Short mmCIF file of C-alpha atoms in Angstrom, two decimals:
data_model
loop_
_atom_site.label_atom_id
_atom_site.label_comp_id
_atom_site.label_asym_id
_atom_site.label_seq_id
_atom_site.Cartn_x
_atom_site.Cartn_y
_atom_site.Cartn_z
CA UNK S 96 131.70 7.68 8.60
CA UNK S 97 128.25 5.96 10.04
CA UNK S 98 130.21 5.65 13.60
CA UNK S 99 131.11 9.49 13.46
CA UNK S 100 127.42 10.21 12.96
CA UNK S 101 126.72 8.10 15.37
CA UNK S 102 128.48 9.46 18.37
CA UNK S 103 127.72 12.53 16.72
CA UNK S 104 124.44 12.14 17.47
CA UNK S 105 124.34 10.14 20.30
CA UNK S 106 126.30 13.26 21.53
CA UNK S 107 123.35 15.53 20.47
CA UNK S 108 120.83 13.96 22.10
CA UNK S 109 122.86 13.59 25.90
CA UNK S 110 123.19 17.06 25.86
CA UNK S 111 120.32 18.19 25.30
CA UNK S 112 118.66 15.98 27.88
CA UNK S 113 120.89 17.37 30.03
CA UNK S 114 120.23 21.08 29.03
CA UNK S 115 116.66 20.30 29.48
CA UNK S 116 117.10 18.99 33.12
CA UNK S 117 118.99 21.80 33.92
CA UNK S 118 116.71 24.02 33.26
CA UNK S 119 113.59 22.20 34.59
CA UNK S 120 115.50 21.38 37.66
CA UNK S 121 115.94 25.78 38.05
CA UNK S 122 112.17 26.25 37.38
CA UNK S 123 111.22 23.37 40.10
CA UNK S 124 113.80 24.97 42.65
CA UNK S 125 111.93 28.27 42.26
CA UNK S 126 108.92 26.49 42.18
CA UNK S 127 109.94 25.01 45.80
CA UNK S 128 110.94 28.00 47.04
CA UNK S 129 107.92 29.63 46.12
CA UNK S 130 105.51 27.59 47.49
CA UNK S 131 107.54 27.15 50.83
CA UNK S 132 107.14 30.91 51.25
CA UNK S 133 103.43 30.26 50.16
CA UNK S 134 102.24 27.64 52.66
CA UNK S 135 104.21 29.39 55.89
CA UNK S 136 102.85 32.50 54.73
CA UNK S 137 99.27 30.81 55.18
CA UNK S 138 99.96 28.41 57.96
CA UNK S 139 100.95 31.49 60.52
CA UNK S 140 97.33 32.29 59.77
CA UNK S 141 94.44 31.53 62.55
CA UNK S 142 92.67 30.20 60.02
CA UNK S 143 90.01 28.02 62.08
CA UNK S 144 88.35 31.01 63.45
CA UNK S 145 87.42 32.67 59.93
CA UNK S 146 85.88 29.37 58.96
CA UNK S 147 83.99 29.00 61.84
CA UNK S 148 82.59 32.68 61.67
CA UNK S 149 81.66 31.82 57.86
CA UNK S 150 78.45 29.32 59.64
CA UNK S 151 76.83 31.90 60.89
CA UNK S 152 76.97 34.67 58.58
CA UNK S 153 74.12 35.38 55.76
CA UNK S 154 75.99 36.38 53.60
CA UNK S 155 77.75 33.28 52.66
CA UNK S 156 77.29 31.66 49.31
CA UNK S 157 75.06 29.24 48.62
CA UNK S 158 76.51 25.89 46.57
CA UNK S 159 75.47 23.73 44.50
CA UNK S 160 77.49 20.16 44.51
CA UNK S 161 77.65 18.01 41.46
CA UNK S 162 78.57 14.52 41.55
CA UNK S 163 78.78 12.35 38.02
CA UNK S 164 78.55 9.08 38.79
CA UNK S 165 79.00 6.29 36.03
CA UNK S 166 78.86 2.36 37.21
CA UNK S 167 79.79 4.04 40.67
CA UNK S 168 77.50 1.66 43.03
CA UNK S 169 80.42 0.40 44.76
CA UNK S 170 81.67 4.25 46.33
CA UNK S 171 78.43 6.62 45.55
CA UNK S 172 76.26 5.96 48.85
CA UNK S 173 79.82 6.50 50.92
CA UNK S 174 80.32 9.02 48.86
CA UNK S 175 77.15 11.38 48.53
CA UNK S 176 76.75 10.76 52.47
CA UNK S 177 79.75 12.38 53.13
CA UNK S 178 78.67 15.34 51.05
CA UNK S 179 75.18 15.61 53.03
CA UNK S 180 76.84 16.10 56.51
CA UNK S 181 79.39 18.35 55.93
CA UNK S 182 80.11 22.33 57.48
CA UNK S 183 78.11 24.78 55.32
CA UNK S 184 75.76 27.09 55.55
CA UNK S 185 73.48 26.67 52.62
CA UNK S 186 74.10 23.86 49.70
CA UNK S 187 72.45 21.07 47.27
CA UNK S 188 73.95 17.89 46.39
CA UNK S 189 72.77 16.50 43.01
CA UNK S 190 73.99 13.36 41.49
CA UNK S 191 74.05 13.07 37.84
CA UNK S 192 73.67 9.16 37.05
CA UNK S 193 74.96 9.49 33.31
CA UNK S 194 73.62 6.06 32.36
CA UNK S 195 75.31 3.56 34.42
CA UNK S 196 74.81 -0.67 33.10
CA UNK S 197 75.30 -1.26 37.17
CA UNK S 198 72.51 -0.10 40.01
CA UNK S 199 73.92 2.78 40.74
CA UNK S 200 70.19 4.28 40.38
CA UNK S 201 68.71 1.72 42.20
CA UNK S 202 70.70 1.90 45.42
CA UNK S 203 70.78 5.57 45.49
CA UNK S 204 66.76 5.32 44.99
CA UNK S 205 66.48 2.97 48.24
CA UNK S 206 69.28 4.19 50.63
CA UNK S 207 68.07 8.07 50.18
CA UNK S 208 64.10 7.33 49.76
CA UNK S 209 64.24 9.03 46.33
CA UNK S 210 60.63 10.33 44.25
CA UNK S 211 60.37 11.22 40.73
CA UNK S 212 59.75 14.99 40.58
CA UNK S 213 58.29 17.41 38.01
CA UNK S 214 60.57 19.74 37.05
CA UNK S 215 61.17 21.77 34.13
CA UNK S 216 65.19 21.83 33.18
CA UNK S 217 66.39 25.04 31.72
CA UNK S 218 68.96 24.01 29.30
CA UNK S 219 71.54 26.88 29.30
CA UNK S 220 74.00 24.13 27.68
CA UNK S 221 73.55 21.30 25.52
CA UNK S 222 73.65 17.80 26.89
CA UNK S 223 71.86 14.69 26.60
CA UNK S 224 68.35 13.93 26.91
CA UNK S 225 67.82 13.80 30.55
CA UNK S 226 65.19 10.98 31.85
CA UNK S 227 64.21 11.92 35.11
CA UNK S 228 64.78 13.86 37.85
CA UNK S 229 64.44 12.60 41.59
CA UNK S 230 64.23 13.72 44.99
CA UNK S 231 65.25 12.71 48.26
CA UNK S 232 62.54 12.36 50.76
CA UNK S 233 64.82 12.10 53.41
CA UNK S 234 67.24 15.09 52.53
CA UNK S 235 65.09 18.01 50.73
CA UNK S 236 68.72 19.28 49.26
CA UNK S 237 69.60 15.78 47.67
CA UNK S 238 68.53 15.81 44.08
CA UNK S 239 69.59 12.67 41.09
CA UNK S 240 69.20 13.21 37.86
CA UNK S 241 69.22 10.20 35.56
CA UNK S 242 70.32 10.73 32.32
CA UNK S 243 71.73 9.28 28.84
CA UNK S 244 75.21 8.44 29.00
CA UNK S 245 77.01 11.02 27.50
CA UNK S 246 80.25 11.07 29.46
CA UNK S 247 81.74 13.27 32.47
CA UNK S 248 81.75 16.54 30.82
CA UNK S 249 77.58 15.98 29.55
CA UNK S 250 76.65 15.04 33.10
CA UNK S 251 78.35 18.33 34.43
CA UNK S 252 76.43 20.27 32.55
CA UNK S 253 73.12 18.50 33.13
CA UNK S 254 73.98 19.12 36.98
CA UNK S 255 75.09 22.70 35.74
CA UNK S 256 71.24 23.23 34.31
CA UNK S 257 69.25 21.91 36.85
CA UNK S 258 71.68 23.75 39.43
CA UNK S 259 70.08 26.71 41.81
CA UNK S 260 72.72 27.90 43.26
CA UNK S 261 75.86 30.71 41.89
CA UNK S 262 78.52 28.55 42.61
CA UNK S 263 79.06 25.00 41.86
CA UNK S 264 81.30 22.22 42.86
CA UNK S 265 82.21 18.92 40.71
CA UNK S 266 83.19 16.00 42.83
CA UNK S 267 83.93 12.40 41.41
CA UNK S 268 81.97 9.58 42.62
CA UNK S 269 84.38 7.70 44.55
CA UNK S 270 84.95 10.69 46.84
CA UNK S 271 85.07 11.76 50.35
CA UNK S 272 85.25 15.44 51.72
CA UNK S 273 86.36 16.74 55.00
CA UNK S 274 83.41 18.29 56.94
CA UNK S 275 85.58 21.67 56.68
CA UNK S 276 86.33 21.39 52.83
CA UNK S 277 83.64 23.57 51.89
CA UNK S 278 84.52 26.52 54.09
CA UNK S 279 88.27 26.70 53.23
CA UNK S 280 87.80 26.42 49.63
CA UNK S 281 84.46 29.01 49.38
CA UNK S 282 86.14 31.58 51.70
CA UNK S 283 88.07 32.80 48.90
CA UNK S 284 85.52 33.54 46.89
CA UNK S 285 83.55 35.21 49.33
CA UNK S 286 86.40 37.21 50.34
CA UNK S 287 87.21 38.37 46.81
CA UNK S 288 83.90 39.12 46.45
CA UNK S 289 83.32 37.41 43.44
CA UNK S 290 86.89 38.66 41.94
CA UNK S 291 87.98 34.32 42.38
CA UNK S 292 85.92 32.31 39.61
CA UNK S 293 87.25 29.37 40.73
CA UNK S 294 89.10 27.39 43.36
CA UNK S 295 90.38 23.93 43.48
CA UNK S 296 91.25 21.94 46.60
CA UNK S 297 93.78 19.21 47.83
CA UNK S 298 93.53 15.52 46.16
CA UNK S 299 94.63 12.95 48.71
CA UNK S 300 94.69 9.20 48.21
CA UNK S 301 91.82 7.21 50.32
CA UNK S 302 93.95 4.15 50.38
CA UNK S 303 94.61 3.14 53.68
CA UNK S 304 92.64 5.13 55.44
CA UNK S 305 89.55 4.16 57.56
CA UNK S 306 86.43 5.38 56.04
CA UNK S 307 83.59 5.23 57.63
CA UNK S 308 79.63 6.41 56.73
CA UNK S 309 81.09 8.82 54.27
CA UNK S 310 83.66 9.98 56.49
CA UNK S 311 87.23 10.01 56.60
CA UNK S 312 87.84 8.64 60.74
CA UNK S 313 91.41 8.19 60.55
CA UNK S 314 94.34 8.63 58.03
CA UNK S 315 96.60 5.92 57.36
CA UNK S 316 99.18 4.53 54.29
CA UNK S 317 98.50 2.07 52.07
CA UNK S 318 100.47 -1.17 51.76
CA UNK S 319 100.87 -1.00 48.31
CA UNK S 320 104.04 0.11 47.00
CA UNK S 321 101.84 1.19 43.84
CA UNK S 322 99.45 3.57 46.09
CA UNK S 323 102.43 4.62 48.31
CA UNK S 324 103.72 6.15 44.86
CA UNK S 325 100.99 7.87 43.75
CA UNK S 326 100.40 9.71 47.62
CA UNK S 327 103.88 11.01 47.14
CA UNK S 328 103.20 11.91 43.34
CA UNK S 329 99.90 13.86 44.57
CA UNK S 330 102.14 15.94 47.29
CA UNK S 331 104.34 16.69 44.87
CA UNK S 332 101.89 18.05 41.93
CA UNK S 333 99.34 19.48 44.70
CA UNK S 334 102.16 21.15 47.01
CA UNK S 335 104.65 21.87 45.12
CA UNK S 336 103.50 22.81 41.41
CA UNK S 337 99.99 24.16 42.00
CA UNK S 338 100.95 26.38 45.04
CA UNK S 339 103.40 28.04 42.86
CA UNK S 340 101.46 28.51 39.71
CA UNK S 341 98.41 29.41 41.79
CA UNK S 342 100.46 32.38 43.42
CA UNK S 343 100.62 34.43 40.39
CA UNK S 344 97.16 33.53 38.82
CA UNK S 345 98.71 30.76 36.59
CA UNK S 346 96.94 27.37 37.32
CA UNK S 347 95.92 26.07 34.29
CA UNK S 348 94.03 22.96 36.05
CA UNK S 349 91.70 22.61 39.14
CA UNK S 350 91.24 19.23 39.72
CA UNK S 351 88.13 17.27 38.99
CA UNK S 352 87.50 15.74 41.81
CA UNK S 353 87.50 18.87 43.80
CA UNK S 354 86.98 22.36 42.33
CA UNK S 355 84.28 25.44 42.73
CA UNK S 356 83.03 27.51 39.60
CA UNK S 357 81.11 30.17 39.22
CA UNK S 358 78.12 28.87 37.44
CA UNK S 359 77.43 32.41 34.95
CA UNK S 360 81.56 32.26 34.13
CA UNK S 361 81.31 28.68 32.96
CA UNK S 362 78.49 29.13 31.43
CA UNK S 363 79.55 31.92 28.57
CA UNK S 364 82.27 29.99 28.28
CA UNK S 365 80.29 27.18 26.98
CA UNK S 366 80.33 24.60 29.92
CA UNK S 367 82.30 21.49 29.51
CA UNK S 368 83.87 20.31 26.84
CA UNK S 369 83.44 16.94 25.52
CA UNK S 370 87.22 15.67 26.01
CA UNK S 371 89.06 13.51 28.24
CA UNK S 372 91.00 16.54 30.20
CA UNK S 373 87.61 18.35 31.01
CA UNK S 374 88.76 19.90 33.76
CA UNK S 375 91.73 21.87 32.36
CA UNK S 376 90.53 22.81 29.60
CA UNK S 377 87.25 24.07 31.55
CA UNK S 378 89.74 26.24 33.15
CA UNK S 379 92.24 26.93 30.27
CA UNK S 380 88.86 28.50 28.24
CA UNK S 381 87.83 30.48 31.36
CA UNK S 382 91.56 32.36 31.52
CA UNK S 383 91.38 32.97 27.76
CA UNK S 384 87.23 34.57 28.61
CA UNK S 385 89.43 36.72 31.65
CA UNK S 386 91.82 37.93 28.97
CA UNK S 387 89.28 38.58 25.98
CA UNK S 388 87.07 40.49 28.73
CA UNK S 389 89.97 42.70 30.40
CA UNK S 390 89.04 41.62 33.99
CA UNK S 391 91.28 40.61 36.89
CA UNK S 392 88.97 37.73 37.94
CA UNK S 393 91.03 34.79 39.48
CA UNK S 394 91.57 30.99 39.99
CA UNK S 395 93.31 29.66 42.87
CA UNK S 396 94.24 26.51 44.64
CA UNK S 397 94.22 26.25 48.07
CA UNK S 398 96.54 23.76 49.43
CA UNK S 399 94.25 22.79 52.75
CA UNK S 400 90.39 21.50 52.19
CA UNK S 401 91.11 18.09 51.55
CA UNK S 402 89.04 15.65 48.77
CA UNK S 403 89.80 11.52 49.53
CA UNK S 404 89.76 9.71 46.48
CA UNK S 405 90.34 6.38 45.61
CA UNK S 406 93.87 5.69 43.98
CA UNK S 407 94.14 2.74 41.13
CA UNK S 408 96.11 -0.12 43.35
CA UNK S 409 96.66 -2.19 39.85
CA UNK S 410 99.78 -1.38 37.25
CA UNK S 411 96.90 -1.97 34.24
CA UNK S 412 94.21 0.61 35.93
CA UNK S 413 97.35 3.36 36.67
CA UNK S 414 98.45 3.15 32.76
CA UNK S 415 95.27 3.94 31.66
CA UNK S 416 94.57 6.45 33.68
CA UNK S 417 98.05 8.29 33.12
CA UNK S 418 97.85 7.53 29.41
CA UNK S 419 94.27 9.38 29.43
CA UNK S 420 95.76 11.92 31.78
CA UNK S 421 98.40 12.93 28.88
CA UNK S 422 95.46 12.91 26.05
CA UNK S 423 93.81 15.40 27.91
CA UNK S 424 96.95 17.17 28.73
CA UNK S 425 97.51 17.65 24.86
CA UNK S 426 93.68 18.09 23.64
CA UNK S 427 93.39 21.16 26.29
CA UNK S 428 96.65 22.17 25.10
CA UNK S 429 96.27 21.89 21.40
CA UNK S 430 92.38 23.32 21.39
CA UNK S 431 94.24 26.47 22.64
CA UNK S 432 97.77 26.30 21.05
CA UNK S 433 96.79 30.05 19.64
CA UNK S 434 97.62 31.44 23.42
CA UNK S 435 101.01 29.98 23.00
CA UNK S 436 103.79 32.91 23.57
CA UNK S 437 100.86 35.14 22.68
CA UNK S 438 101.36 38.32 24.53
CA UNK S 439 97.56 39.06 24.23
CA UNK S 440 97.11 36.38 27.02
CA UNK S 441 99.63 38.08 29.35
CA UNK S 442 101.53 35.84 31.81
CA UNK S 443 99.28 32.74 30.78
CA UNK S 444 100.27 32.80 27.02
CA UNK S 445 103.85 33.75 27.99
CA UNK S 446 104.63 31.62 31.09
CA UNK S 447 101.63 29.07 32.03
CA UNK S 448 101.08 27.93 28.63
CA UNK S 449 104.49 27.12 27.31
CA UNK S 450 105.61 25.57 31.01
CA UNK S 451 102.57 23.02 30.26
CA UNK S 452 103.65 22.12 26.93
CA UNK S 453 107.75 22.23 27.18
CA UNK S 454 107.93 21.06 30.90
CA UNK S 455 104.68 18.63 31.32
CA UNK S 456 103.58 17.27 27.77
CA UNK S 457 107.71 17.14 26.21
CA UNK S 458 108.85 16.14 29.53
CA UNK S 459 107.64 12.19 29.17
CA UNK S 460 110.02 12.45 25.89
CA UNK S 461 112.96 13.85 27.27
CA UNK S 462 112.96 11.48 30.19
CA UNK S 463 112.76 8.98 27.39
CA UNK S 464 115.20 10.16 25.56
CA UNK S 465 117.36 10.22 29.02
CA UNK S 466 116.69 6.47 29.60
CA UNK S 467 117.42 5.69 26.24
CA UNK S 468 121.42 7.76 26.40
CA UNK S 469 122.10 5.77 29.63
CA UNK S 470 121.38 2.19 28.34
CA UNK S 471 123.05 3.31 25.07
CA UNK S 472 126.08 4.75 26.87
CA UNK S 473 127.06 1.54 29.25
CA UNK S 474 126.63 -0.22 26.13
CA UNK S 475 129.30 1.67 23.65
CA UNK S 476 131.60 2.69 26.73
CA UNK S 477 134.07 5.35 26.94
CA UNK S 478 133.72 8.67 27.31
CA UNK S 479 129.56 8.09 27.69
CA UNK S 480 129.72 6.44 30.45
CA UNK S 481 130.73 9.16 32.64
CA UNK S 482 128.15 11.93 31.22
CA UNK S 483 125.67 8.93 31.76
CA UNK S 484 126.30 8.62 35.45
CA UNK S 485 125.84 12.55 35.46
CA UNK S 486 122.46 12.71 33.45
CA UNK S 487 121.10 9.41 35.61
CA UNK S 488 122.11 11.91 38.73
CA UNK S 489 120.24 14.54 37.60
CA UNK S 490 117.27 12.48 37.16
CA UNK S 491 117.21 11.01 40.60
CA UNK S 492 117.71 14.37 41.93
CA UNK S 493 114.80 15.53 39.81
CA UNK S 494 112.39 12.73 40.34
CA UNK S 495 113.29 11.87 44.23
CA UNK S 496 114.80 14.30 45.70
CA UNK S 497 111.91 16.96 44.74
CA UNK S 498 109.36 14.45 45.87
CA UNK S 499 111.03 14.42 49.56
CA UNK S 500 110.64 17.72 49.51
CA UNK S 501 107.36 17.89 48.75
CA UNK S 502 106.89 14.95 51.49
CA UNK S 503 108.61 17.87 53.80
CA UNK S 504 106.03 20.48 52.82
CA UNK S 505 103.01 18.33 53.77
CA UNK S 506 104.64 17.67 57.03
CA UNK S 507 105.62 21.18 57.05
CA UNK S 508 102.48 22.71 56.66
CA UNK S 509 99.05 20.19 56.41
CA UNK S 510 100.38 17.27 58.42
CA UNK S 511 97.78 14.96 57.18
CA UNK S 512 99.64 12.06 58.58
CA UNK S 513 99.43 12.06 61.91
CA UNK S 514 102.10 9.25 62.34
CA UNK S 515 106.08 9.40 62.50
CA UNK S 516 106.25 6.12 60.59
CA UNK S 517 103.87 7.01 57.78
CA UNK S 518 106.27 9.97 56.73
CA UNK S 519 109.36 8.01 57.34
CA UNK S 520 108.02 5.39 54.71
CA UNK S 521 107.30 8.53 52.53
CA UNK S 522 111.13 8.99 52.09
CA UNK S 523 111.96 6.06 51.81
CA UNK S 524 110.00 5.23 48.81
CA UNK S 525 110.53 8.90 47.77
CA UNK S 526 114.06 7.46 47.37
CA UNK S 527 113.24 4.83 45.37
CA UNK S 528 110.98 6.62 42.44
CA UNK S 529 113.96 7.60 39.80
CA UNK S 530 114.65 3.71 39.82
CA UNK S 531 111.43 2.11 39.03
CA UNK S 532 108.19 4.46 39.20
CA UNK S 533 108.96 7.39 37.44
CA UNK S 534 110.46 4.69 34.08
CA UNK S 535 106.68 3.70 34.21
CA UNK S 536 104.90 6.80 34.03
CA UNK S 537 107.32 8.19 32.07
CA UNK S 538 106.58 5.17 29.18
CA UNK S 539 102.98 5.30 29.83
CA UNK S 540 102.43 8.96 29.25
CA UNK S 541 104.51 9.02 26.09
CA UNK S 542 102.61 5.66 25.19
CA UNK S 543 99.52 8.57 25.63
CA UNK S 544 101.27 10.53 23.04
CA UNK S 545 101.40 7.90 20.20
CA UNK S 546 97.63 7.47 21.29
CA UNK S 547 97.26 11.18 19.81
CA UNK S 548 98.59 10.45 16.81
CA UNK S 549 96.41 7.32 16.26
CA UNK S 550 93.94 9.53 17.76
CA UNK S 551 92.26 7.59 20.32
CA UNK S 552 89.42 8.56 21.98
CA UNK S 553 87.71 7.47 25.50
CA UNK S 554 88.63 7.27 29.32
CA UNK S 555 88.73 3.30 28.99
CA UNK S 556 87.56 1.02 31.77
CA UNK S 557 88.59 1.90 35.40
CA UNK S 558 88.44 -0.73 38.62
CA UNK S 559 86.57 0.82 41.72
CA UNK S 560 86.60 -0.99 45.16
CA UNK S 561 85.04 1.43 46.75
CA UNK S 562 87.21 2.61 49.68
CA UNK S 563 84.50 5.56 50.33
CA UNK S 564 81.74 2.93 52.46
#
């Protein structure tokens, strides 16, 4: 009786892994095909002509660019200097040093000549008590504010309150922007007329690229299998998913590192949120605000103004940061599980919403659940073993062969990497990902879910080594 259960069950479960893949396999095909479409669409474009003639109009936006920095003294002078020469019109950089145990102040103090200012804060959202304020004497538009730690999300919205500008832009600490970055993801904004609230840019990883005074002087691959990984993860999620979802208004996340706000949108929706997936659930709140207020407003991602950011090149610093990814994943999620299938939320409720939670948060579990049929399977024998081949096909054709093709898009459309041999290693260790990365992410992320239920809280500790000098 117990063995008839058994393969009963152990029946049960290999299907409907393999339902599942089938079906997310579909949605990623149309997701492919729809972002294909997307990117030549764009890429027939002159598009270096339109930036150029947004320099010299008047009527371009002014920005205001927020950088958090916490213990960031290795990356933040690399970093802020990229931000101070790049292509804009009108702009302010201001640093938000949320209480960092390093000298993080102190270097930014004697590279950038900073003074203690007067000046009177208007707190349109709540944050910590905020110490100082400095500015540079060297760049009138560089501003630091030094703070209590209170964590990413407080230190946005201290930068939010001292802000001048309509429009801001959060960038992490360890950053580098292309001179152009600016331009391509303002223009549209200003095009829409103020119809886009927000717009998110390209993540790449820094790693293995020359840097040099806070600019990115040539682009190269890391030799770290680790890194190499996570560039092809990046094309994948940036290229392939966010195109698509972008296309029809449903992007439920613009990156951290790299994404423009309207300043008077996020703040009636109440600024960030203290949680570890700030970012999407920033932009999760601002769709429901769109829905509750019957406007067509807008957030895009555009695919070509490029952010450099340093990439974890240790297995301990990776699982944290994917285990804190997934926490956030589910907080934004669950903080908003009311917009679930809810027609009241149009298309997000009824497509965006429940792709995040079946596809993204359950898909860690399913995997599992996949790994856990195949190792069974070659264990009993039989008729298993054969349906275990199929499902372990699937997943190679789910996890590699889709990241190829995003490696084709980006050579395709961005070509980022200017060398033959950096995209032939892209395949090859594309190839490779079903058998040994994607296991690991998979177990960290749902090692992020039993954090939930023990409900732990915090980013933990993170390594930087400061590839932005």
């Amino acid at each position: 009786m117990w063995n008839s259960v058994w393969h009963l069950l152990l029946s049960i479960c290999g299907w409907a892994v393999f339902a599942y893949m089938i079906f997310v396999l579909c949605f990623y095909f149309m997701m492919f095909i729809i972002s294909a479409f997307q990117l030549r669409k764009q890429y027939q474009l002159n598009d270096e002509e339109p930036y150029e003639d947004l320099l010299a109009v008047s009527y371009t936006t002014p920005l205001s660019i927020l950088v958090p920095a916490y213990n960031e003294s290795v990356g933040i002078i690399g970093s802020v200097r990229s931000l101070l020469g790049i292509e804009y019109p009108e702009y302010e950089v201001i640093v938000v040093n949320d209480g960092s145990s390093d000298d993080t102040l102190e270097k930014l103090i004697e590279e950038f000549s900073l003074v203690k200012m007067n000046r009177v804060v208007r707190k349109q959202v709540e944050t910590k008590e905020v110490k100082a304020v400095y500015r540079s004497k060297l760049y009138d538009y560089l501003y630091v504010v030094d703070k209590q730690n209170g964590g990413k999300s407080d230190a946005l919205n201290a930068g939010i309150n001292l802000s001048n500008y309509p429009y801001f832009c959060s960038i992490d600490g360890d950053s580098v922007l292309e001179r152009d970055a600016f331009l391509k993801v303002m223009k549209p904004i200003i095009d829409s007329d103020g119809e886009v609230i927000a717009s998110g840019g390209s993540i790449r990883i820094a790693n293995g690229c020359k840097i040099e005074n806070g600019a990115v002087v040539s682009i190269g691959l890391d030799t770290q299998p680790l890194v190499v990984m996570q560039i092809i993860e990046y094309l994948r999620a940036f290229l392939m998913g966010r195109i698509g979802l972008s296309r029809h208004n449903l992007l439920l996340i613009v990156s951290g590192a790299f994404g423009v706000f309207s300043k008077r949108w996020v703040i009636e929706a109440g600024g960030y949120s203290h949680t570890v997936g700030e970012d999407m659930e920033l932009v999760v709140r601002l769709h429901r605000l769109i829905k509750q207020k019957k406007t067509n407003n807008q957030i895009v991602y555009i695919p070509d103004p490029v952010c450099w950011t340093e990439a974890p090149d240790e297995i301990k610093y990776l699982r944290r940061q994917r285990n804190r990814w997934h926490r956030g994943l589910f907080d934004s999620l669950w903080k908003h599980k009311e917009m679930l299938f809810n027609p009241r939320y149009g298309s997000i409720g009824m497509i965006s919403m429940p792709y995040f939670v079946f596809i993204e948060l359950i898909g860690p579990v399913m995997e599992m659940l996949g790994y856990l049929f195949i190792v069974i399977s070659l264990v009993v024998g039989g008729i298993y073993v054969e349906f275990a081949y199929l499902l372990f096909l699937l997943m190679v054709v789910y996890g590699s062969l889709y990241s190829m093709a995003a490696v084709l898009l980006e050579e395709w459309s961005l070509r980022k990497y200017p060398r033959v041999s950096d995209i032939a290693k892209l395949f090859v260790f594309s190839l490779t990902e079903s058998f040994w990365y994607r296991p690991l992410t998979v177990i960290w992320r749902c090692h992020g879910l039993l954090d939930v239920i023990r409900n732990k809280k915090g980013w933990g500790d993170m390594q930087r080594k400061g590839v932005s000098q």
